[in-house]
Amino acid sequence: MYRFLLTRILLHLASAGLLASCSIYTPLQPSAPMLRDKGQTEVAGSVFLAKRLEGSVTYSPARHVLVRAAGGLRPGKVDTTQLYFRLRQLEVSAGTYWPLSEQWLVGGLGGYGRGSSSRRYDDGGFESLDDSVTTYQYEARFHKLFGEVFAAYEGERTTMGLAYRLSQVQFPRLTNNGLPINLRRMTRSEPMFFVRYWDRAGLFPWAQLQLAVSVSWSADYSKQVFYERPIKDLKEPQLLTSLGLVIYPHRFKKRD
């Protein structure tokens, strides 16, 4: 019963106000690979409520060692007369994991990522007919360094866990309507909570369904509230909710 209640709470949270973010920077969610030995692999794919896709592959080449590659995509038409949001990014990382028991697993990773994005929207709402409405058209290229830690409990049918990522984001290019924005870097805190469901003895013991909710914010966001609008947009907090499928190829087995 508690699993259904928890899921309903998370889905309700996902529909909260932070989903209306106008930021041009939207991060990939933190990771929590559930690998416990050399040679194991985790392949994951997720879709977000904000029409964004993510995918990742994590591999353990040696005991307690992780290597990971991930990417994200939000396709969108780039037409200077329409509202749009487009995003592409990739990241690579390496780290470690340590099983504390048959149920508990902890670990951490550090890595590098880069991407590009573009966004156009009108201040005042998508349906505003006011001639004085301001149009924002952001273009950005960014790269980042990040570190993250995670902890998870793996039960018979449910896995639950927490992850936390700290990212230092830099902008080699950042403009609004073609004019440079005075922001070269920002630090983001990004915690995540996730739940995975699976059936060890079922037809697909190698697959899990995942619901993940994460938050991304800049520690100095409150100091920017009265500053110029582009800075406020870029540093505002975001709530990210995804539904995904996680596959473990090392659990494939032949059935008679």
Short mmCIF file of C-alpha atoms in Angstrom, two decimals:
data_model
loop_
_atom_site.label_atom_id
_atom_site.label_comp_id
_atom_site.label_asym_id
_atom_site.label_seq_id
_atom_site.Cartn_x
_atom_site.Cartn_y
_atom_site.Cartn_z
CA MET A 1 0.00 0.00 0.00
CA TYR A 2 2.81 2.43 0.88
CA ARG A 3 4.29 2.01 -2.61
CA PHE A 4 1.12 3.26 -4.29
CA LEU A 5 0.86 6.15 -1.81
CA LEU A 6 4.48 7.13 -2.44
CA THR A 7 3.96 7.06 -6.19
CA ARG A 8 0.89 9.30 -5.94
CA ILE A 9 2.79 11.79 -3.79
CA LEU A 10 5.65 11.94 -6.30
CA LEU A 11 3.30 12.40 -9.26
CA HIS A 12 1.49 15.19 -7.42
CA LEU A 13 4.82 16.87 -6.70
CA ALA A 14 5.76 16.57 -10.35
CA SER A 15 2.81 18.73 -11.38
CA ALA A 16 3.82 21.56 -9.04
CA GLY A 17 4.72 25.05 -10.15
CA LEU A 18 8.44 24.62 -10.77
CA LEU A 19 7.68 22.85 -14.04
CA ALA A 20 7.09 26.25 -15.61
CA SER A 21 10.82 27.02 -15.71
CA CYS A 22 12.06 29.39 -18.40
CA SER A 23 15.75 28.54 -18.02
CA ILE A 24 17.79 27.66 -21.06
CA TYR A 25 19.93 25.30 -18.95
CA THR A 26 18.24 22.02 -17.98
CA PRO A 27 20.58 19.37 -16.53
CA LEU A 28 20.66 15.63 -16.92
CA GLN A 29 19.40 13.89 -13.80
CA PRO A 30 21.94 12.44 -11.33
CA SER A 31 22.66 8.71 -11.55
CA ALA A 32 22.54 5.75 -9.18
CA PRO A 33 23.79 2.66 -11.07
CA MET A 34 22.75 -0.54 -9.32
CA LEU A 35 25.84 -2.59 -10.21
CA ARG A 36 27.53 -4.89 -7.73
CA ASP A 37 30.34 -6.73 -9.54
CA LYS A 38 32.82 -6.72 -12.41
CA GLY A 39 31.32 -7.17 -15.88
CA GLN A 40 27.83 -5.90 -14.99
CA THR A 41 26.04 -3.33 -17.17
CA GLU A 42 23.09 -1.00 -16.70
CA VAL A 43 21.24 0.54 -19.67
CA ALA A 44 18.60 3.18 -18.90
CA GLY A 45 16.19 5.34 -20.87
CA SER A 46 13.81 8.00 -19.53
CA VAL A 47 11.14 10.37 -20.77
CA PHE A 48 10.33 13.60 -18.95
CA LEU A 49 7.04 15.38 -18.44
CA ALA A 50 8.66 18.35 -20.21
CA LYS A 51 9.00 16.32 -23.46
CA ARG A 52 12.67 15.51 -23.00
CA LEU A 53 14.54 12.22 -23.47
CA GLU A 54 17.57 10.84 -21.65
CA GLY A 55 19.63 7.67 -22.01
CA SER A 56 22.69 6.21 -20.32
CA VAL A 57 24.98 3.18 -20.24
CA THR A 58 27.01 2.26 -17.15
CA TYR A 59 29.58 -0.53 -17.02
CA SER A 60 31.81 -2.03 -14.33
CA PRO A 61 35.15 -3.00 -15.97
CA ALA A 62 36.61 -4.00 -12.60
CA ARG A 63 35.25 -4.60 -9.15
CA HIS A 64 34.25 -1.31 -7.46
CA VAL A 65 34.85 0.66 -10.70
CA LEU A 66 32.18 2.43 -12.79
CA VAL A 67 32.34 4.13 -16.19
CA ARG A 68 29.27 5.87 -17.57
CA ALA A 69 28.09 7.77 -20.64
CA ALA A 70 24.78 9.65 -20.82
CA GLY A 71 22.95 11.99 -23.15
CA GLY A 72 19.81 14.07 -23.32
CA LEU A 73 17.69 15.51 -26.10
CA ARG A 74 14.73 17.84 -26.35
CA PRO A 75 13.87 18.26 -30.02
CA GLY A 76 12.22 21.46 -31.11
CA LYS A 77 11.77 23.58 -34.19
CA VAL A 78 14.12 26.56 -34.39
CA ASP A 79 11.93 29.19 -36.03
CA THR A 80 12.56 32.79 -34.98
CA THR A 81 8.84 33.57 -35.30
CA GLN A 82 7.63 30.78 -32.98
CA LEU A 83 8.04 29.70 -29.35
CA TYR A 84 10.42 26.78 -28.90
CA PHE A 85 12.95 25.06 -26.64
CA ARG A 86 15.69 22.78 -27.98
CA LEU A 87 18.40 21.06 -25.95
CA ARG A 88 21.20 18.57 -26.64
CA GLN A 89 23.85 17.42 -24.15
CA LEU A 90 26.31 14.62 -23.43
CA GLU A 91 28.38 13.64 -20.41
CA VAL A 92 30.93 11.02 -19.37
CA SER A 93 31.92 10.02 -15.85
CA ALA A 94 33.81 7.46 -13.79
CA GLY A 95 33.51 6.41 -10.18
CA THR A 96 33.05 3.64 -7.68
CA TYR A 97 30.40 1.55 -5.93
CA TRP A 98 30.43 -0.41 -2.67
CA PRO A 99 27.79 -2.99 -1.66
CA LEU A 100 27.29 -2.66 2.09
CA SER A 101 25.01 -5.71 2.24
CA GLU A 102 22.69 -7.68 -0.04
CA GLN A 103 20.27 -4.73 0.08
CA TRP A 104 22.37 -1.57 0.50
CA LEU A 105 24.60 -0.03 -2.16
CA VAL A 106 26.54 3.27 -2.10
CA GLY A 107 28.78 4.94 -4.64
CA GLY A 108 29.88 8.10 -6.37
CA LEU A 109 31.00 9.46 -9.74
CA GLY A 110 32.75 12.49 -11.16
CA GLY A 111 32.63 13.64 -14.76
CA TYR A 112 32.46 16.17 -17.55
CA GLY A 113 29.57 17.23 -19.75
CA ARG A 114 28.77 19.68 -22.54
CA GLY A 115 25.78 20.76 -24.54
CA SER A 116 23.92 23.43 -26.46
CA SER A 117 20.42 24.82 -26.20
CA SER A 118 18.14 27.49 -27.63
CA ARG A 119 14.85 28.86 -26.37
CA ARG A 120 12.36 31.51 -27.42
CA TYR A 121 9.39 32.66 -25.36
CA ASP A 122 7.27 35.77 -24.80
CA ASP A 123 7.09 37.33 -21.37
CA GLY A 124 3.45 37.66 -20.45
CA GLY A 125 2.21 34.27 -21.61
CA PHE A 126 1.83 32.30 -24.78
CA GLU A 127 -1.58 33.87 -25.51
CA SER A 128 -0.74 37.49 -24.79
CA LEU A 129 -1.75 40.00 -27.45
CA ASP A 130 -0.08 43.00 -25.78
CA ASP A 131 2.23 44.82 -28.19
CA SER A 132 4.58 45.60 -25.31
CA VAL A 133 5.31 41.93 -24.54
CA THR A 134 9.04 41.26 -24.39
CA THR A 135 10.46 38.37 -26.41
CA TYR A 136 13.41 36.42 -25.02
CA GLN A 137 15.47 34.37 -27.43
CA TYR A 138 18.30 32.58 -25.63
CA GLU A 139 21.20 30.74 -27.26
CA ALA A 140 23.79 28.86 -25.21
CA ARG A 141 26.75 26.54 -25.36
CA PHE A 142 27.88 25.15 -22.02
CA HIS A 143 30.19 22.65 -20.41
CA LYS A 144 30.42 21.47 -16.82
CA LEU A 145 32.33 19.50 -14.24
CA PHE A 146 30.31 17.55 -11.68
CA GLY A 147 30.55 15.15 -8.78
CA GLU A 148 27.81 13.03 -7.28
CA VAL A 149 27.12 10.43 -4.60
CA PHE A 150 24.26 7.96 -4.22
CA ALA A 151 22.80 5.43 -1.80
CA ALA A 152 20.08 2.85 -2.51
CA TYR A 153 18.16 0.06 -0.84
CA GLU A 154 17.24 -2.89 -3.08
CA GLY A 155 14.29 -4.98 -1.87
CA GLU A 156 12.50 -7.96 -3.38
CA ARG A 157 10.32 -5.86 -5.68
CA THR A 158 11.22 -2.24 -4.96
CA THR A 159 14.47 -0.28 -5.06
CA MET A 160 14.55 3.17 -3.45
CA GLY A 161 17.43 5.62 -3.31
CA LEU A 162 18.85 9.10 -3.14
CA ALA A 163 21.51 10.81 -5.22
CA TYR A 164 23.12 14.24 -4.98
CA ARG A 165 25.07 16.05 -7.71
CA LEU A 166 27.04 19.29 -7.51
CA SER A 167 27.75 20.88 -10.92
CA GLN A 168 29.98 23.77 -11.97
CA VAL A 169 28.54 25.05 -15.27
CA GLN A 170 30.43 27.39 -17.62
CA PHE A 171 29.04 29.23 -20.65
CA PRO A 172 31.47 29.87 -23.54
CA ARG A 173 28.48 31.36 -25.38
CA LEU A 174 25.33 32.81 -23.85
CA THR A 175 23.12 35.40 -25.56
CA ASN A 176 19.65 36.90 -25.46
CA ASN A 177 18.39 38.22 -28.80
CA GLY A 178 21.97 38.08 -30.05
CA LEU A 179 23.42 40.17 -27.18
CA PRO A 180 25.85 38.61 -24.64
CA ILE A 181 24.51 37.84 -21.15
CA ASN A 182 26.85 38.67 -18.29
CA LEU A 183 26.97 35.18 -16.80
CA ARG A 184 30.02 32.99 -17.34
CA ARG A 185 29.50 30.30 -14.71
CA MET A 186 27.09 29.05 -12.07
CA THR A 187 27.02 26.30 -9.46
CA ARG A 188 24.00 23.98 -9.29
CA SER A 189 22.87 21.66 -6.49
CA GLU A 190 20.88 18.69 -7.81
CA PRO A 191 19.40 16.10 -5.40
CA MET A 192 17.27 13.24 -6.72
CA PHE A 193 14.92 10.63 -5.25
CA PHE A 194 14.02 7.53 -7.26
CA VAL A 195 11.90 4.38 -6.99
CA ARG A 196 12.29 1.29 -9.19
CA TYR A 197 9.87 -1.63 -9.49
CA TRP A 198 10.78 -5.10 -10.69
CA ASP A 199 9.93 -8.77 -10.37
CA ARG A 200 12.92 -11.02 -9.68
CA ALA A 201 11.02 -14.22 -10.39
CA GLY A 202 8.91 -12.88 -13.26
CA LEU A 203 9.29 -12.95 -17.03
CA PHE A 204 11.62 -9.95 -17.07
CA PRO A 205 14.00 -10.17 -14.10
CA TRP A 206 16.46 -8.04 -16.07
CA ALA A 207 14.20 -4.96 -16.30
CA GLN A 208 12.97 -2.32 -13.86
CA LEU A 209 10.53 0.57 -14.17
CA GLN A 210 11.76 3.82 -12.63
CA LEU A 211 10.15 7.01 -11.36
CA ALA A 212 12.67 9.76 -10.53
CA VAL A 213 12.17 13.28 -9.17
CA SER A 214 15.06 15.72 -8.95
CA VAL A 215 15.55 19.42 -8.23
CA SER A 216 18.20 21.75 -9.63
CA TRP A 217 18.91 25.20 -8.21
CA SER A 218 21.63 27.83 -7.81
CA ALA A 219 22.59 28.68 -4.25
CA ASP A 220 22.63 32.43 -5.02
CA TYR A 221 19.30 32.47 -6.87
CA SER A 222 17.58 34.65 -4.24
CA LYS A 223 20.25 37.34 -4.71
CA GLN A 224 19.37 37.62 -8.41
CA VAL A 225 15.63 38.19 -8.08
CA PHE A 226 15.87 41.94 -8.67
CA TYR A 227 18.64 41.74 -11.26
CA GLU A 228 18.18 41.72 -15.01
CA ARG A 229 15.65 39.19 -16.27
CA PRO A 230 17.99 36.86 -18.22
CA ILE A 231 20.10 36.16 -15.11
CA LYS A 232 16.97 35.41 -13.10
CA ASP A 233 15.71 33.02 -15.80
CA LEU A 234 19.02 31.16 -15.99
CA LYS A 235 19.35 30.67 -12.24
CA GLU A 236 15.79 29.84 -11.32
CA PRO A 237 15.13 26.41 -9.70
CA GLN A 238 13.74 23.53 -11.71
CA LEU A 239 11.80 20.40 -10.85
CA LEU A 240 12.51 17.42 -13.16
CA THR A 241 10.34 14.30 -13.22
CA SER A 242 11.02 11.26 -15.40
CA LEU A 243 9.59 7.82 -16.08
CA GLY A 244 12.07 5.27 -17.35
CA LEU A 245 13.06 1.71 -18.09
CA VAL A 246 16.29 0.25 -16.70
CA ILE A 247 17.76 -2.93 -18.24
CA TYR A 248 20.55 -5.16 -16.87
CA PRO A 249 21.99 -7.28 -19.73
CA HIS A 250 24.03 -9.40 -17.31
CA ARG A 251 20.72 -10.73 -15.94
CA PHE A 252 19.59 -12.12 -19.29
CA LYS A 253 19.06 -15.85 -19.13
CA LYS A 254 17.74 -18.52 -21.42
CA ARG A 255 14.47 -20.16 -20.59
CA ASP A 256 13.60 -23.73 -21.45
#
